[in-house]
Amino acid sequence: MSVFILRRLMQSALVMVAMAVIVFFGIHLVGDPVWMFVSPDMDQHDIEEVTRALGLDRPIWEQFGYFVLSALQGDLGTSFVFGEPALGLIIERMPATLELAFTALLMAVVFGIPLGLYAGLYPDSAVSKSIMAGSILGFSLPTFWVGIMLIMVFAVILGWLPSTGRGDTVDLFGVPVSFLTLDGLEHLLLPAFNLALLKISLVIRLTRAGTREAIHMDYIKFARAKGLSTRRIIGVHLLKNILIPVVTVLGLEFGSLIAFSVVTETVFAWPGMGKLLIEAIQQLDRPIIVAYLMMIVFLFVVINLIVDILYSILDPRVRLGDRGA
Amino acid sequence: MSNAPTLQVTDLKTHFFTRAGVAKAVDGVTLSVDRGEVLGLVGESGSGKTVTGFSILGLVDHPGRIVSGSIRLNGEELVGKPEAELRRIRGRKVAMIFQDPMMTLNPVLRVDTQMIEAIRAHEDVSEDAARQRSREALVRVGIPSPDERLQSYPHQFSGGMRQRVAIAIALLNEPDLIVADEPTTALDVTIQAQILYEVQKLCAETGLAMIWITHDLAVVGGLADRLAVMYAGRVVEEGPVDRVLDAPLHPYTHGLIGSVPSHNRRGARLSQIPGMTPSLLHLPEGCSFAARCPRADDACRVMPQLERFAPSRAARCHHPFIAENDGQEIDLTFNE
Ligand SMILES: Nc1ncnc2c1ncn2[C@@H]1O[C@H](COP(=O)(O)OP(=O)(O)OP(=O)(O)O)[C@@H](O)[C@H]1O
Ligand code: SF4
Ligand SMILES: [Mg+2]
């Protein structure tokens, strides 16, 4: 187990390095941030001054070396726009994004598993067919469009829910959260659902497919031959087998929830990392973009590791040490 | 021996209503098993053995359904019983063991979980008491270090051990009848022999009745008391196992056993009979074996009935092999 984790950590470090190279050099192909800080009345000397101040006068490999050195000390550069450490700015907005992503994850489980289970157990019923049709819509409708529609219906037409911002927050262990206040919860509902829709559809399909498959397995028939109640057969024998792929996929998808939150946060003006990223891109604030992407890669790596460990807990057949990966 | 058999199945019909038509998987099965008796059930693939077993447990799934007939367990009619009552009988009065031990245990639940729940589904006993009984059941089927084994997951067992666990689970509530569907086919010969020996002992000691479905004539010859031969959803021959193997009445049984001399016959698998099992969707009028039967004639266009040829023997054929096997051999010798 510990050998496995050690090996995974080394692989992860490699991934981080590769990502740093790609991100850092890739971003230098796009635009020249100096022009964002230049006004028409500046002369050549002033422009060179700005370039020097941003550190953009050095050759790119030197900039990269400097970036790596500071990154090792936990400094991912200073935002051109805010003049503050990029990492700090991102971490400051991370709780909002994480809250959104976790709520969406919860919705995916709470809605997805029961609906998928129902559709799997009664595949021919009209309700199941509607569930499956709904999940196809959930898959294919673009997130931003659904977000706008949600605002239209629930905020504009019905006026039930607010459409922008986090609402009131309270501090939980020093981190501001929305879900503990009624106002915050109201603000959370729409964006979280918007973000969750894709994952709900995914969980429905996974659960349904798993149910359809498991229901014909011998161990289910054997459980019935033992005279167990339907509740126990579905709730324990069936569900425990289905949960393995669902948990795995959901865990891996958590990274993409955070990544996708860029769209949702923009639509709902949710003050998270995603919104910060979009603004940074518009202003060519390279350090923030780089820091954000590094952060996302880091999260993906950590999540994958956690999922692997969780998987081995759920599925007794998996022994982490035995696996090649 | 007491008068009412443990299980009496009469003219059972279980049909599958598929898109392609009605598959008459079981179409008039009659058989009975007494206390302490092992009934061997043989027949080609698709002849309806498993469906017969599932019908007895009330586990026929959509699109299948028991359309008519009677299944009496200790005199109590099971056909038409509501699901809730059937559930209370399954696992308590009738248990089943499946063919593939690798698939019957739930891979993500520990063995103790799967055993204890089987007891507690029927009896309001404490978890400790149920665990104790599970442990005893494991000992009974010859599983070493049962305490450790209880804590294990199925994948930590070999195939033979898993089948023992399945048998132990079937025994947990001391049922009156166990339907064992080719339970040793997937195991190697030594393990098979051990399990057979233990099962036989159990039946003799406890009065447990058993239906042993198999393809293997060696197993049936050594284990069963009586033999029922199925063809296309019907029992075509039935009788004491030695009699049937030595002097089959039905041409199909005859074909199954083959033309090998009788002492070499034991240990042989069912031999191949030329021709194919008829499609259950389009069974011919009359005897369903007619297309493959060397003795078929015009009389066979009418469906033969299951006829008694001696107190303990029956066959479903217009031209059984009676003349060839002199009447005495078939007759009388077997009186329970
Ligand atoms: N779910 C089902 N839907 C449609 N037909 C079915 C279904 N289950 C069984 N049948 C029909 O019942 C027939 C008998 O099947 P069964 O499994 O009882 O045969 P078997 O004698 O146990 O064969 P084997 O030796 O291969 O196990 C099959 O050939 C099939 O046509
Ligand atoms: S009834 Fe006729 S066709 Fe059928 S088995 Fe007997 S002899 Fe053959
Ligand atoms: Mg079968």
XYZ file of C-alpha atoms and ligand atoms in Angstrom:
701
model
C 0.000 0.000 0.000
C 2.618 2.560 0.992
C 4.838 1.471 -1.910
C 1.883 2.023 -4.175
C 1.253 5.479 -2.794
C 4.923 6.404 -3.042
C 5.050 5.312 -6.662
C 1.889 7.233 -7.397
C 3.317 10.356 -5.748
C 6.396 10.162 -7.967
C 4.265 9.755 -11.070
C 2.198 12.693 -9.945
C 5.290 14.863 -9.526
C 6.283 14.024 -13.091
C 2.848 14.985 -14.350
C 3.120 18.300 -12.528
C 6.503 19.043 -14.117
C 5.270 18.179 -17.601
C 2.204 20.341 -17.054
C 4.337 23.245 -15.840
C 6.379 23.147 -19.058
C 3.336 22.937 -21.316
C 1.394 25.638 -19.501
C 4.259 28.041 -19.119
C 5.482 27.884 -22.699
C 1.995 27.569 -24.139
C 0.793 30.729 -22.487
C 3.647 32.735 -24.004
C 2.331 32.037 -27.463
C -0.835 33.970 -26.671
C -0.830 37.762 -26.781
C 1.568 40.167 -25.098
C 0.376 41.271 -21.685
C 2.517 44.407 -21.832
C -0.031 46.005 -24.110
C -2.678 45.679 -21.434
C -0.663 48.116 -19.315
C 0.353 50.559 -21.967
C -1.560 53.731 -22.586
C -1.353 55.759 -25.848
C 0.689 58.537 -24.267
C 3.556 56.239 -23.165
C 6.824 56.394 -25.083
C 9.193 53.549 -25.922
C 11.106 54.057 -22.698
C 7.994 53.754 -20.550
C 6.955 50.603 -22.370
C 10.363 49.034 -21.758
C 9.995 50.037 -18.122
C 6.677 48.157 -17.884
C 8.127 45.131 -19.648
C 10.999 45.047 -17.177
C 8.677 45.463 -14.208
C 6.629 42.443 -15.351
C 9.832 40.461 -15.853
C 9.019 39.971 -19.517
C 12.323 41.345 -20.839
C 14.207 38.145 -19.930
C 14.525 35.207 -22.385
C 11.687 32.711 -21.924
C 13.852 29.869 -20.571
C 15.187 32.260 -17.946
C 11.642 33.256 -17.012
C 10.765 29.581 -16.759
C 13.775 28.829 -14.562
C 12.802 31.689 -12.299
C 9.185 30.415 -12.238
C 10.270 26.905 -11.284
C 12.595 28.143 -8.556
C 9.895 30.282 -6.969
C 7.254 27.590 -7.496
C 9.363 25.194 -5.441
C 9.165 27.749 -2.660
C 5.404 27.974 -3.001
C 5.352 31.169 -5.061
C 3.538 30.863 -8.388
C 4.189 34.436 -9.449
C 2.541 37.772 -8.823
C -0.622 38.825 -10.588
C 0.013 41.569 -13.160
C -3.359 43.099 -12.400
C -3.732 42.791 -8.632
C -0.043 42.986 -7.752
C -0.614 40.178 -5.253
C 0.662 36.557 -5.214
C -1.351 34.581 -7.791
C -1.622 31.497 -5.593
C -3.058 33.532 -2.730
C -5.706 35.021 -5.018
C -6.733 31.589 -6.219
C -6.809 30.004 -2.786
C -8.886 32.897 -1.551
C -11.554 32.001 -4.134
C -11.194 28.275 -3.855
C -13.749 27.704 -1.054
C -16.515 29.181 -3.205
C -15.666 26.855 -6.088
C -15.251 23.825 -3.850
C -18.564 24.506 -2.170
C -20.241 24.673 -5.563
C -18.515 21.514 -6.787
C -19.268 19.503 -3.641
C -22.907 20.544 -3.688
C -23.109 19.486 -7.332
C -21.480 16.177 -6.465
C -23.984 15.617 -3.692
C -26.846 16.369 -6.065
C -25.415 13.928 -8.604
C -25.506 11.164 -5.989
C -28.800 12.079 -4.356
C -30.700 12.399 -7.638
C -28.660 10.158 -9.892
C -28.539 6.914 -7.918
C -32.241 6.538 -7.031
C -33.365 7.577 -10.516
C -30.849 5.271 -12.176
C -31.820 2.430 -9.870
C -35.490 2.885 -10.689
C -34.783 3.018 -14.424
C -32.680 -0.128 -14.120
C -35.228 -2.075 -12.114
C -38.240 -1.137 -14.244
C -36.736 -0.487 -17.671
C -40.044 -0.710 -19.504
C -42.063 1.692 -17.390
C -43.017 5.123 -18.701
C -41.326 6.799 -15.741
C -38.046 5.070 -16.559
C -38.271 6.127 -20.161
C -38.800 9.740 -19.088
C -35.824 9.498 -16.745
C -33.634 8.233 -19.542
C -34.889 10.876 -21.966
C -34.152 13.504 -19.323
C -30.658 12.188 -18.870
C -30.014 12.459 -22.589
C -31.056 16.101 -22.435
C -28.845 16.599 -19.391
C -25.950 15.243 -21.399
C -26.463 17.163 -24.563
C -27.659 20.611 -23.546
C -24.759 23.060 -23.174
C -24.114 24.080 -19.571
C -24.134 27.819 -20.193
C -27.478 27.633 -22.008
C -29.061 25.592 -19.219
C -27.656 28.121 -16.736
C -29.253 31.003 -18.573
C -32.556 29.113 -18.816
C -32.474 28.374 -15.082
C -32.011 32.056 -14.396
C -34.797 32.936 -16.822
C -37.273 30.542 -15.268
C -36.479 30.552 -11.560
C -35.054 34.026 -11.095
C -36.713 36.176 -13.740
C -40.111 34.623 -14.439
C -40.924 32.870 -11.166
C -38.727 35.028 -8.990
C -38.176 32.163 -6.559
C -34.404 32.123 -6.425
C -31.642 34.706 -6.762
C -29.451 34.518 -9.847
C -26.070 35.943 -8.923
C -23.471 35.849 -6.177
C -23.020 33.726 -3.087
C -25.514 35.428 -0.791
C -24.828 35.591 2.950
C -21.880 33.579 4.138
C -20.767 32.444 7.558
C -17.332 31.278 8.556
C -16.841 27.569 9.054
C -13.360 26.907 10.467
C -12.334 30.307 9.147
C -13.627 29.605 5.630
C -16.663 31.501 4.357
C -19.489 29.155 3.262
C -22.939 29.810 1.850
C -24.773 26.599 2.617
C -25.221 27.366 6.310
C -27.399 30.415 5.782
C -30.818 30.353 4.187
C -29.921 33.184 1.847
C -26.671 31.468 0.917
C -28.466 28.188 0.304
C -30.907 29.924 -2.032
C -28.007 31.386 -3.946
C -26.271 28.031 -4.097
C -29.197 26.038 -5.464
C -29.332 27.177 -9.091
C -25.616 27.243 -9.899
C -25.054 23.912 -8.129
C -27.874 22.298 -10.076
C -26.556 23.783 -13.297
C -23.143 22.322 -12.613
C -24.604 19.009 -11.416
C -26.899 18.347 -14.361
C -24.264 16.646 -16.484
C -23.133 14.494 -13.566
C -26.689 13.582 -12.574
C -27.203 12.317 -16.105
C -23.944 10.425 -15.931
C -24.796 8.799 -12.599
C -28.270 7.856 -13.849
C -26.793 6.081 -16.838
C -24.058 4.381 -14.836
C -26.467 3.228 -12.150
C -29.012 2.014 -14.654
C -26.429 0.109 -16.675
C -24.975 -1.387 -13.499
C -28.422 -2.407 -12.278
C -29.411 -3.968 -15.591
C -26.224 -5.983 -15.534
C -26.176 -6.968 -11.880
C -29.829 -7.981 -11.761
C -29.074 -10.969 -13.981
C -26.038 -12.077 -12.032
C -26.144 -15.407 -10.244
C -25.379 -13.825 -6.902
C -28.606 -11.848 -7.041
C -30.605 -14.939 -7.920
C -28.798 -16.807 -5.156
C -29.636 -14.040 -2.703
C -33.264 -14.429 -3.724
C -33.010 -18.194 -3.347
C -31.920 -17.566 0.238
C -35.266 -15.869 0.828
C -33.873 -12.397 1.471
C -36.243 -9.457 1.287
C -36.280 -7.385 -1.876
C -35.143 -4.425 0.161
C -32.017 -6.189 1.322
C -31.255 -7.598 -2.125
C -31.449 -4.182 -3.765
C -30.117 -2.115 -0.903
C -27.145 -4.312 -0.066
C -26.382 -6.944 -2.696
C -27.146 -4.865 -5.743
C -26.247 -1.378 -4.606
C -22.904 -2.294 -3.146
C -21.818 -3.736 -6.469
C -23.098 -0.794 -8.456
C -21.521 1.771 -6.182
C -18.020 0.683 -7.104
C -18.032 2.047 -10.662
C -20.235 4.988 -9.685
C -17.920 6.145 -6.925
C -14.890 5.679 -9.122
C -16.281 7.644 -12.007
C -17.717 10.358 -9.785
C -14.412 10.740 -8.006
C -12.567 11.092 -11.259
C -15.218 13.489 -12.511
C -14.821 15.722 -9.491
C -11.843 17.355 -11.168
C -13.935 18.089 -14.215
C -16.658 19.540 -11.969
C -14.126 22.088 -10.791
C -12.963 22.702 -14.342
C -16.551 23.028 -15.639
C -17.419 25.412 -12.872
C -15.677 28.051 -14.986
C -18.794 28.214 -17.149
C -21.304 28.071 -14.317
C -19.445 30.621 -12.221
C -19.411 33.008 -15.142
C -23.125 32.632 -15.821
C -24.125 33.004 -12.163
C -21.392 35.501 -11.202
C -20.286 33.014 -8.556
C -17.108 34.464 -7.032
C -14.917 31.377 -7.370
C -11.675 30.386 -9.072
C -13.346 29.884 -12.420
C -14.582 33.429 -12.578
C -11.117 34.626 -11.599
C -9.643 32.568 -14.433
C -11.965 34.007 -17.056
C -11.110 37.525 -15.932
C -7.414 36.667 -15.933
C -7.655 35.358 -19.474
C -9.372 38.515 -20.644
C -6.626 40.624 -19.062
C -3.774 38.312 -20.103
C -2.847 38.006 -16.431
C -0.408 35.154 -17.101
C 0.649 34.324 -13.527
C -2.965 33.753 -12.504
C -3.648 31.551 -15.528
C -0.538 29.508 -14.918
C -1.225 29.238 -11.197
C -4.841 28.221 -11.842
C -3.897 25.509 -14.291
C -1.184 24.173 -11.990
C -3.701 24.144 -9.194
C -6.220 22.182 -11.273
C -3.576 19.636 -12.253
C -2.641 19.312 -8.606
C -6.285 18.732 -7.655
C -6.711 16.089 -10.373
C -3.643 14.266 -9.153
C -4.788 14.303 -5.546
C -8.332 13.252 -6.459
C -7.118 10.314 -8.526
C -5.048 9.123 -5.626
C -7.979 9.390 -3.236
C -10.258 7.557 -5.677
C -7.795 4.699 -5.971
C -7.649 4.336 -2.220
C -11.427 4.584 -1.880
C -11.849 1.995 -4.612
C -9.738 -0.493 -2.739
C -11.868 0.029 0.349
C -15.116 -0.549 -1.562
C -13.965 -3.477 -3.638
C -12.286 -6.165 -1.560
C -10.866 -7.764 -4.701
C -8.616 -4.794 -5.322
C -5.376 -4.794 -3.398
C -3.522 -1.610 -4.142
C -0.087 -3.176 -3.841
C -0.833 -5.806 -6.479
C -1.692 -3.430 -9.216
C 0.880 -2.433 -11.771
C -0.182 1.184 -11.943
C -40.839 -44.385 4.684
C -43.694 -41.978 5.307
C -46.397 -41.695 2.694
C -46.337 -38.095 1.386
C -43.160 -37.371 -0.590
C -41.148 -34.279 0.347
C -41.715 -32.920 -3.112
C -44.398 -33.856 -5.580
C -44.394 -32.022 -8.906
C -47.339 -32.829 -11.125
C -47.745 -31.849 -14.770
C -45.800 -28.620 -14.258
C -45.768 -26.198 -17.172
C -43.472 -23.185 -17.183
C -43.507 -21.177 -20.377
C -41.510 -18.163 -21.528
C -43.496 -15.605 -23.432
C -40.811 -14.134 -25.661
C -41.119 -11.851 -28.679
C -40.357 -14.816 -30.917
C -43.169 -16.861 -29.410
C -43.922 -19.063 -26.451
C -40.970 -21.199 -25.363
C -42.386 -24.182 -23.499
C -39.270 -24.748 -21.411
C -41.116 -26.999 -18.991
C -44.170 -28.615 -20.476
C -45.669 -31.240 -18.247
C -43.005 -32.311 -15.771
C -44.007 -34.877 -13.182
C -41.565 -36.015 -10.528
C -41.310 -36.689 -6.846
C -38.594 -36.881 -4.205
C -38.872 -38.615 -0.867
C -37.251 -37.819 2.431
C -33.535 -38.642 2.439
C -33.628 -39.409 -1.242
C -31.432 -38.025 -4.031
C -33.156 -37.674 -7.378
C -30.789 -37.281 -10.328
C -32.173 -35.071 -13.090
C -30.426 -35.450 -16.439
C -31.040 -34.332 -19.989
C -29.427 -32.417 -22.803
C -28.745 -28.722 -22.578
C -31.960 -26.754 -22.918
C -34.203 -29.609 -21.847
C -35.600 -27.510 -18.981
C -33.747 -28.820 -15.931
C -32.795 -25.436 -14.535
C -36.217 -23.963 -15.265
C -37.762 -26.880 -13.363
C -35.489 -26.056 -10.410
C -36.344 -22.360 -10.490
C -40.049 -23.192 -10.757
C -39.829 -25.201 -7.543
C -38.308 -22.191 -5.781
C -40.777 -19.765 -7.350
C -37.909 -17.918 -9.016
C -39.061 -17.937 -12.629
C -38.446 -14.471 -14.008
C -40.245 -12.444 -16.593
C -41.029 -13.309 -19.404
C -41.409 -16.751 -17.866
C -44.350 -17.953 -15.810
C -45.721 -21.149 -14.341
C -48.847 -21.623 -16.431
C -50.230 -24.746 -14.828
C -49.484 -27.782 -12.731
C -48.823 -28.379 -9.109
C -45.769 -28.274 -6.865
C -46.409 -29.725 -3.441
C -43.828 -29.447 -0.697
C -44.725 -31.752 2.184
C -48.233 -31.636 0.838
C -48.388 -27.842 0.709
C -49.192 -26.349 -2.690
C -46.617 -23.772 -3.853
C -48.029 -22.804 -7.236
C -50.051 -19.623 -6.919
C -48.702 -18.718 -3.479
C -48.135 -14.993 -3.024
C -44.525 -13.807 -3.314
C -44.266 -12.909 0.375
C -45.089 -16.467 1.396
C -42.775 -17.936 -1.228
C -39.985 -15.791 0.150
C -40.463 -17.353 3.553
C -40.212 -20.820 2.045
C -37.137 -20.104 -0.064
C -33.955 -20.700 1.849
C -35.883 -22.128 4.780
C -37.779 -25.104 3.351
C -36.216 -25.301 -0.113
C -32.685 -24.195 -0.943
C -30.838 -24.095 -4.231
C -27.204 -24.464 -5.211
C -26.092 -23.092 -8.542
C -23.702 -24.396 -11.129
C -20.950 -21.817 -11.066
C -19.474 -21.353 -7.595
C -17.485 -18.374 -8.851
C -20.679 -16.444 -9.525
C -23.056 -17.412 -6.735
C -21.499 -15.542 -3.848
C -21.663 -11.780 -3.846
C -18.094 -10.625 -4.536
C -18.263 -7.506 -2.361
C -19.771 -9.012 0.789
C -17.929 -11.058 3.353
C -18.867 -14.695 3.782
C -20.182 -14.142 7.299
C -22.475 -11.358 6.053
C -23.867 -13.647 3.380
C -24.422 -16.489 5.820
C -25.822 -14.548 8.738
C -28.345 -12.724 6.549
C -29.594 -16.079 5.249
C -30.465 -17.119 8.789
C -31.836 -13.786 9.927
C -34.082 -13.522 6.860
C -36.155 -16.300 8.389
C -35.545 -16.280 12.090
C -35.349 -13.614 14.717
C -32.032 -14.655 16.210
C -29.130 -12.579 17.471
C -26.205 -11.946 15.207
C -23.954 -13.965 17.504
C -26.235 -16.964 17.422
C -26.464 -16.726 13.645
C -22.688 -16.474 13.394
C -22.305 -19.556 15.560
C -24.654 -21.514 13.320
C -22.842 -20.297 10.208
C -19.620 -21.512 11.700
C -21.113 -24.929 12.365
C -22.428 -25.147 8.815
C -18.944 -24.454 7.459
C -17.519 -27.194 9.643
C -20.201 -29.572 8.433
C -19.190 -29.165 4.772
C -15.538 -29.677 5.645
C -14.127 -26.167 5.578
C -11.002 -25.841 7.743
C -10.484 -22.875 10.112
C -14.078 -21.669 9.825
C -13.616 -18.595 12.026
C -11.013 -17.189 9.708
C -13.048 -18.208 6.651
C -16.102 -16.377 7.916
C -14.151 -13.133 7.798
C -13.004 -13.691 4.222
C -14.356 -12.466 0.925
C -15.396 -14.979 -1.755
C -12.407 -14.177 -3.962
C -10.124 -15.505 -1.243
C -11.590 -19.010 -1.714
C -10.923 -21.610 -4.379
C -13.810 -22.788 -6.561
C -14.294 -25.957 -4.528
C -14.306 -23.998 -1.279
C -16.826 -21.531 -2.649
C -19.157 -24.332 -3.640
C -18.827 -25.729 -0.129
C -19.766 -22.326 1.215
C -22.797 -22.284 -1.095
C -23.779 -25.733 0.151
C -23.249 -24.590 3.732
C -25.551 -21.637 3.058
C -28.152 -23.984 1.593
C -27.936 -26.097 4.756
C -28.155 -23.181 7.197
C -31.868 -23.359 7.843
C -32.040 -27.140 7.577
C -34.364 -27.210 4.566
C -36.440 -30.199 3.583
C -35.271 -30.052 -0.010
C -32.197 -28.820 -1.852
C -32.180 -28.307 -5.599
C -28.570 -28.582 -6.722
C -28.105 -27.373 -10.303
C -24.939 -28.992 -11.649
C -23.131 -27.996 -8.473
C -19.927 -29.897 -9.113
C -19.581 -29.529 -12.865
C -17.124 -26.659 -12.533
C -14.932 -28.502 -10.015
C -12.142 -30.999 -10.467
C -12.726 -34.682 -9.885
C -11.217 -35.097 -6.405
C -13.059 -32.150 -4.946
C -16.215 -33.305 -6.661
C -15.880 -36.729 -5.038
C -15.392 -35.200 -1.591
C -18.425 -32.988 -1.937
C -20.568 -35.830 -3.241
C -19.559 -37.998 -0.328
C -20.471 -35.322 2.171
C -23.787 -34.570 0.490
C -24.751 -38.221 0.475
C -23.923 -38.512 4.150
C -26.008 -35.445 4.903
C -29.072 -36.793 3.123
C -28.809 -40.113 4.889
C -28.281 -38.515 8.294
C -30.812 -35.713 8.182
C -33.560 -36.940 5.890
C -32.849 -34.090 3.499
C -34.297 -34.614 0.032
C -32.232 -33.533 -2.934
C -32.654 -32.953 -6.650
C -29.267 -33.243 -8.284
C -29.205 -31.795 -11.792
C -26.266 -32.966 -13.847
C -24.849 -34.009 -17.194
C -22.536 -36.497 -15.621
C -23.735 -40.098 -15.543
C -20.852 -41.140 -13.286
C -22.010 -38.678 -10.671
C -25.625 -39.709 -10.989
C -24.805 -43.417 -10.826
C -22.809 -42.999 -7.652
C -24.963 -40.466 -5.877
C -28.614 -40.651 -6.838
C -31.257 -43.082 -5.684
C -33.573 -42.423 -8.557
C -33.117 -40.865 -11.958
C -35.406 -38.652 -14.027
C -34.521 -38.017 -17.654
C -35.792 -34.832 -19.290
C -36.278 -34.122 -22.950
C -37.744 -30.921 -24.428
C -39.441 -29.848 -21.224
C -40.809 -33.229 -20.167
C -39.681 -36.115 -18.025
C -39.444 -38.973 -20.512
C -38.200 -41.652 -18.143
C -38.013 -42.075 -14.416
C -36.965 -44.869 -12.104
C -34.322 -46.281 -9.741
C -30.941 -45.139 -10.986
C -29.374 -48.586 -11.467
C -32.399 -49.901 -13.324
C -32.562 -46.952 -15.645
C -28.861 -47.037 -16.426
C -28.767 -50.800 -16.926
C -31.997 -51.176 -18.820
C -33.353 -47.903 -20.148
C -36.934 -47.975 -21.359
C -37.028 -44.820 -23.434
C -35.149 -44.571 -26.742
C -33.814 -41.183 -25.661
C -32.349 -42.565 -22.428
C -30.986 -45.403 -24.464
C -29.271 -42.957 -26.761
C -27.934 -40.904 -23.877
C -26.287 -43.860 -22.255
C -24.967 -45.098 -25.582
C -24.296 -48.587 -26.746
C -21.323 -49.241 -24.473
C -21.549 -52.465 -22.449
C -23.083 -51.820 -19.084
C -20.041 -52.145 -16.776
C -18.024 -49.665 -18.837
C -20.896 -47.308 -18.878
C -20.268 -45.775 -15.488
C -18.000 -42.792 -15.718
C -19.167 -41.948 -19.206
C -20.599 -38.553 -19.977
C -23.929 -38.443 -21.737
C -23.206 -39.527 -25.278
C -24.242 -37.471 -28.257
C -27.411 -38.405 -30.055
C -27.612 -37.564 -33.742
C -29.893 -34.660 -34.561
C -30.757 -31.558 -32.622
C -33.002 -30.699 -29.730
C -36.170 -29.347 -31.324
C -36.807 -25.634 -30.944
C -39.036 -25.114 -27.940
C -40.915 -22.527 -29.947
C -42.017 -25.045 -32.574
C -42.389 -28.407 -30.941
C -43.777 -31.070 -33.283
C -47.160 -32.632 -32.720
C -46.842 -35.899 -30.895
C -43.616 -37.222 -29.399
C -40.990 -34.474 -29.431
C -38.200 -37.028 -29.816
C -39.701 -38.485 -33.004
C -37.355 -36.688 -35.417
C -34.324 -38.313 -33.801
C -35.841 -41.604 -32.726
C -34.858 -44.849 -34.447
C -38.110 -46.471 -33.326
C -40.480 -43.752 -34.451
C -43.519 -44.752 -36.486
C -47.009 -43.448 -37.192
C -48.185 -44.099 -33.649
C -45.668 -41.513 -32.443
C -47.639 -38.651 -34.037
C -49.723 -38.822 -30.901
C -48.076 -37.563 -27.743
C -47.301 -40.535 -25.496
C -48.203 -40.273 -21.821
C -45.933 -41.029 -18.879
C -46.784 -44.653 -18.260
C -45.885 -46.897 -15.343
C -44.033 -50.031 -16.362
C -43.353 -51.336 -12.914
C -44.148 -49.960 -9.478
C -41.045 -47.816 -9.576
C -40.519 -47.157 -13.258
C -42.168 -44.952 -15.824
C -41.504 -43.814 -19.384
C -43.160 -41.620 -21.959
C -42.979 -43.708 -25.134
C -45.167 -45.806 -27.404
C -42.408 -48.327 -28.103
C -40.237 -48.656 -25.018
C -37.363 -51.159 -24.848
C -39.253 -53.785 -22.988
C -38.834 -56.797 -25.197
C -35.056 -56.445 -25.327
C -34.691 -56.200 -21.590
C -36.485 -59.208 -20.364
C -39.468 -58.184 -18.337
C -38.161 -59.566 -15.073
C -35.171 -57.347 -14.940
C -37.332 -54.300 -15.141
C -39.909 -55.598 -12.794
C -40.327 -56.084 -9.138
C -36.708 -56.115 -8.000
C -37.119 -52.622 -6.663
C -39.442 -52.316 -3.788
C -38.817 -49.466 -1.455
N -35.383 -16.063 -19.622
C -35.736 -16.884 -20.618
N -36.351 -16.398 -21.703
C -36.717 -17.221 -22.718
N -36.518 -18.539 -22.727
C -35.921 -19.102 -21.666
C -35.498 -18.294 -20.560
N -34.916 -19.102 -19.654
C -34.970 -20.355 -20.183
N -35.585 -20.347 -21.381
C -35.847 -21.497 -22.224
O -35.881 -22.634 -21.441
C -35.111 -23.655 -22.037
C -34.600 -24.569 -20.981
O -33.615 -23.907 -20.248
P -32.899 -24.565 -18.998
O -31.929 -23.569 -18.519
O -33.890 -25.068 -18.034
O -32.147 -25.805 -19.633
P -31.212 -26.830 -18.884
O -31.813 -28.152 -19.056
O -30.943 -26.366 -17.504
O -29.917 -26.746 -19.767
P -28.386 -26.767 -19.313
O -28.024 -28.189 -19.203
O -27.702 -26.101 -20.456
O -28.283 -26.004 -18.032
C -34.043 -22.927 -22.797
O -33.623 -23.648 -23.906
C -34.766 -21.669 -23.242
O -35.356 -21.863 -24.488
S -42.938 -42.332 -28.699
Fe -42.149 -42.997 -30.639
S -40.839 -41.358 -31.278
Fe -41.228 -41.026 -29.158
S -39.549 -41.995 -28.167
Fe -41.122 -43.502 -28.241
S -40.731 -44.587 -30.106
Fe -39.535 -42.751 -30.213
Mg -29.246 -25.580 -16.506
